[in-house]
C-alpha cells in the first residue's frame, strides 16, 4: 500500500517550491528522512547518524565515512582529510628537496672539477699516427698543428692541447671534410625582391673564410642559404663536389647564430654540456664528454663563470660577450666539420676576439671549414682569414684569398692607405664610401653596382692571374705574404675536391655515429627542462598556489550547501513531496572548476612550451631530434600538472565536500589540467610570445563555456550542435562531475529526468576520462606539428 497523504496546503506547497521545509500535512503523509538522520526501511523510525558515518537527506542507512574523514554524530557530509594530510606531507617533502637542492648546488660550485681525459685520448693518438691521407690537400695531424702552427699563448694552455686532441680524434683527419661549391646562388623570397643574386664560388675544406659586407648586404642570408637553413630560389650548391641537400649534413655543421640563442636559466656549463651530450658520438662516456667540455670552456675563457647562470637581456647574469662565447662553445663542443659563425666577435673586446679567432684558426688547421661573418675585424684577425668573400647588395664584390684583396682593389683604381686597417678601408669601398681612396671620378656614381659589375667580368677570367696582381701582394702587404712563385697556383681560385665514394661512405659513417640516441636525447631534454623549472621555482610555486587558491575559493562558494549540491524530483512514492529542483549547483562547480583550472594553468603552460621556439630551431637544425626534444619537454611538465591539480582538488574537496570520491575528482581535474596545458601549447606555437598568455586564457575560457552548463547541453542538442560541444574537454569534465556526484543519490531522485534536463549522460565516468586524455594528447600532437611546421616556415 503506498502511503496515503492529504494534499498540502497552498502555503506549504509554496514553502516547498522555494526549497523550504514544511511539516507533514496529515498523519499519513510520508516524509523524506532529514539530513543527519537515517530512516531504516519500514519507515517507522528516524535514527541519529552515528560518529564515523554520515547521512545525506533521505538516507535509509548511514553511509560509512572514509578512513580519516571528519564525521561527528549527525553529520550530513564527510570532510575527507587524508588527501589534505598527504598534501601537507608532500609539500614539506618538496620544501626539503628544495633546501637539499640548494645545498648540493652550492657544494657542486665549490668543488673543483676533477674530470680528466682518460685512455680514450691516448688510444686516439695511435689512431692519428697511422692516418691515411685520402685527399690531395694534405691535412695536418694534431701533433704537427700543435707543434708548428699555433701561437705561443694557446699552445702553452694545457686545456687547449686537450681540446685539440679531442677535436682531432672526432673529426679524424682521414675523413674528407666538407667543401662547398656554389654556383649562381639566388634568393628571392618575394618576386622582385632579390636578396642574393649570382653568388658563385668555392669554399675548400679546411679553409678559413671571412664574409664581409655592409649591414643588410645579405651576409646572414648567404650563410643560411649555404647551410640549407633557407632554400635557395636559384643556383646550385655542391658539397664535396656532389649536389647534395645541405640539411643532410646538419650533424656535421656548427652554426653560431647572430643572436645569442642560449637558455637563460641554465649555467654556462650546462648549456655547453647539453650541446655536447646531444651531439657528440653516442659511444662517448660521460667522463670524456665532461673533460672535453672542460677544455672547451677553458679555451673560450669562461672557466671562472662556468657555474653562473647565463641570464638574458632582461636579467643579465654574465656579460653579453660572455654569452656570445657560450654560443660559440656550444658549437665547438659538437666538433663540427664545418662551422659557420655569424658575427662571433661582436660584443667581444679585442683580446677575447683574437683568442676566439686563434682557436678557430687552430681547428681550421685540422681540416674544419670555417666561415665567419665579421664586422670590423682588427688587422691581425683580418689577415688570419685565408679567404675573403665580400658582398654588397646581395651580390659578390670579391671572393678569393685575403692577401689579394688589397691588390684587387688597387687594380680597380683604389689606393689603400698603408697605415689604416685594410679591413676598414675595404669596408668603406664596398659600402660605396670609397671616394677618398681614389682619384678616379667615375667611382662617385653608383659605386657598389660598378664594383659588382667589375667583379662579374673579372671573375670570369682568372682574377689572380692578372698582371697587376702579380706584384700587388708584396707591394701592399709586405711581410704577411711571401711572394714565392710556388704558392701562386695554390692561391688561384680554389677548386673544390670531389670526394670518392669511399670518402662519402666514411662521412656517412661519421654522421651515423654522431648524436645521442633518441631516448638519451629525450632524457637530456627532460632533465634540462626540470632544471629550468627548478630555477624558476617562483613561477612554479606561484602556479601551485594559484591552483590551491582557486580550488579553495570554489570550495568555499559551495561550503554553505553542506554537501547538498543537488535536488531532483523524488522517486515514487515521494514525488509529490518534491521541492524546487537544483540541477545547477554541481554543473556550476564543474564549470567554475574548469574555468579556474583554465586560468591557473594556461599562462604558465604557454610559458613552458612557447618561449623556446628559437632554441628549438637552433637545436633541431643542428641535428637534435625534434620529437625527443618535445617529448622531454612534455614529460617534464607532468609533475607540475600533478602538483597543481593535487592542490586544487584538495582545497576544493575539503570545502565543497562533494559526493564524488576524492580519487575520481582528482583524476578529472588532473586530466583537465592536462588538456588545458595541451591547448595552451598549441596557442603558444601560433601566436607571438607576448600575446600567448592572454590568448591561452581566452581559449581556456572558451572550452570552459563549451562545457554544456550555460547554455545547457540539452539545449545544444536541440540546436544539433552537440558534436561541436563534445569536441571541448569542458563537456567531458563537467559530465564526469555531474555524473559522479548524482549517481550515489539514485535511491532518492529520478536521475533520468535530471539527465534529460541537463543533457549529460550519467554513468560513463571512465569514458569521460579516456576522452579527456585523448583530447589533451591530440592537442599535444597538434602543437608538435605546429612547432615543426612553424620552424620550417621560418
Ligand atoms: N626571408 C626574407 N624575406 C624578406 N626579406 C629578407 C628575408 N631574409 C632577409 N631579408 C632581407 O634581406 C636583407 C639582407 O639581410 P641579411 O640578414 O642577410 O643582412 P646582413 O648582411 O646579415 O646584415 P647585418 O650585418 O645587419 O646582420 C635585409 O634587408 C633583410 O631585410
Ligand atoms: Mg646578419
PDB file of N, CA and C in Angstrom, residues 24 56 149 190 278 329 342 362 396 431 507 512 639 681 683 746 755 765 776:
ATOM      1  N   UNK A  24       4.768  17.555   7.684  1.00  0.00           N
ATOM      2  CA  UNK A  24       3.699  16.769   7.052  1.00  0.00           C
ATOM      3  C   UNK A  24       2.330  17.408   7.282  1.00  0.00           C
ATOM      4  N   UNK A  56      23.301  11.872   4.199  1.00  0.00           N
ATOM      5  CA  UNK A  56      22.674  12.936   3.423  1.00  0.00           C
ATOM      6  C   UNK A  56      21.152  12.790   3.521  1.00  0.00           C
ATOM      7  N   UNK A 149     102.058  25.206 -35.681  1.00  0.00           N
ATOM      8  CA  UNK A 149     101.245  26.235 -36.289  1.00  0.00           C
ATOM      9  C   UNK A 149     100.368  27.013 -35.322  1.00  0.00           C
ATOM     10  N   UNK A 190      60.360  37.052 -52.299  1.00  0.00           N
ATOM     11  CA  UNK A 190      59.169  37.550 -52.997  1.00  0.00           C
ATOM     12  C   UNK A 190      59.622  37.963 -54.394  1.00  0.00           C
ATOM     13  N   UNK A 278      74.240  15.910 -26.527  1.00  0.00           N
ATOM     14  CA  UNK A 278      73.306  15.563 -27.587  1.00  0.00           C
ATOM     15  C   UNK A 278      74.024  15.323 -28.901  1.00  0.00           C
ATOM     16  N   UNK A 329      80.896  28.228 -27.817  1.00  0.00           N
ATOM     17  CA  UNK A 329      81.293  26.986 -27.143  1.00  0.00           C
ATOM     18  C   UNK A 329      80.334  25.850 -27.436  1.00  0.00           C
ATOM     19  N   UNK A 342      78.079  33.668 -37.302  1.00  0.00           N
ATOM     20  CA  UNK A 342      77.517  34.950 -37.711  1.00  0.00           C
ATOM     21  C   UNK A 342      77.936  35.999 -36.687  1.00  0.00           C
ATOM     22  N   UNK A 362      93.062  27.427 -35.277  1.00  0.00           N
ATOM     23  CA  UNK A 362      93.696  26.157 -34.925  1.00  0.00           C
ATOM     24  C   UNK A 362      92.845  24.979 -35.401  1.00  0.00           C
ATOM     25  N   UNK A 396      78.178  39.404 -55.199  1.00  0.00           N
ATOM     26  CA  UNK A 396      79.587  39.258 -54.866  1.00  0.00           C
ATOM     27  C   UNK A 396      80.373  40.479 -55.320  1.00  0.00           C
ATOM     28  N   UNK A 431      80.965  49.513 -49.287  1.00  0.00           N
ATOM     29  CA  UNK A 431      79.667  50.086 -48.935  1.00  0.00           C
ATOM     30  C   UNK A 431      79.422  51.381 -49.713  1.00  0.00           C
ATOM     31  N   UNK A 507      82.190   9.551 -44.467  1.00  0.00           N
ATOM     32  CA  UNK A 507      81.465  10.710 -43.941  1.00  0.00           C
ATOM     33  C   UNK A 507      80.118  10.285 -43.372  1.00  0.00           C
ATOM     34  N   UNK A 512      76.499   8.968 -38.869  1.00  0.00           N
ATOM     35  CA  UNK A 512      75.657   7.988 -38.166  1.00  0.00           C
ATOM     36  C   UNK A 512      76.045   7.899 -36.706  1.00  0.00           C
ATOM     37  N   UNK A 639      54.950  16.441 -13.726  1.00  0.00           N
ATOM     38  CA  UNK A 639      54.940  16.612 -12.268  1.00  0.00           C
ATOM     39  C   UNK A 639      54.269  17.917 -11.850  1.00  0.00           C
ATOM     40  N   UNK A 681      49.658  24.929 -25.223  1.00  0.00           N
ATOM     41  CA  UNK A 681      50.887  24.792 -26.003  1.00  0.00           C
ATOM     42  C   UNK A 681      50.608  25.013 -27.485  1.00  0.00           C
ATOM     43  N   UNK A 683      48.416  27.114 -28.620  1.00  0.00           N
ATOM     44  CA  UNK A 683      48.324  28.576 -28.759  1.00  0.00           C
ATOM     45  C   UNK A 683      49.732  29.174 -28.767  1.00  0.00           C
ATOM     46  N   UNK A 746      20.893   7.873  -6.495  1.00  0.00           N
ATOM     47  CA  UNK A 746      19.862   7.292  -7.366  1.00  0.00           C
ATOM     48  C   UNK A 746      18.768   6.559  -6.594  1.00  0.00           C
ATOM     49  N   UNK A 755      19.086  13.798 -16.084  1.00  0.00           N
ATOM     50  CA  UNK A 755      19.956  13.586 -17.243  1.00  0.00           C
ATOM     51  C   UNK A 755      19.353  14.223 -18.488  1.00  0.00           C
ATOM     52  N   UNK A 765      31.758   7.549 -16.472  1.00  0.00           N
ATOM     53  CA  UNK A 765      32.930   8.276 -15.958  1.00  0.00           C
ATOM     54  C   UNK A 765      34.215   7.852 -16.670  1.00  0.00           C
ATOM     55  N   UNK A 776      43.529  15.877 -24.679  1.00  0.00           N
ATOM     56  CA  UNK A 776      44.788  16.505 -24.263  1.00  0.00           C
ATOM     57  C   UNK A 776      45.949  16.023 -25.125  1.00  0.00           C
TER      58      UNK A 776
END
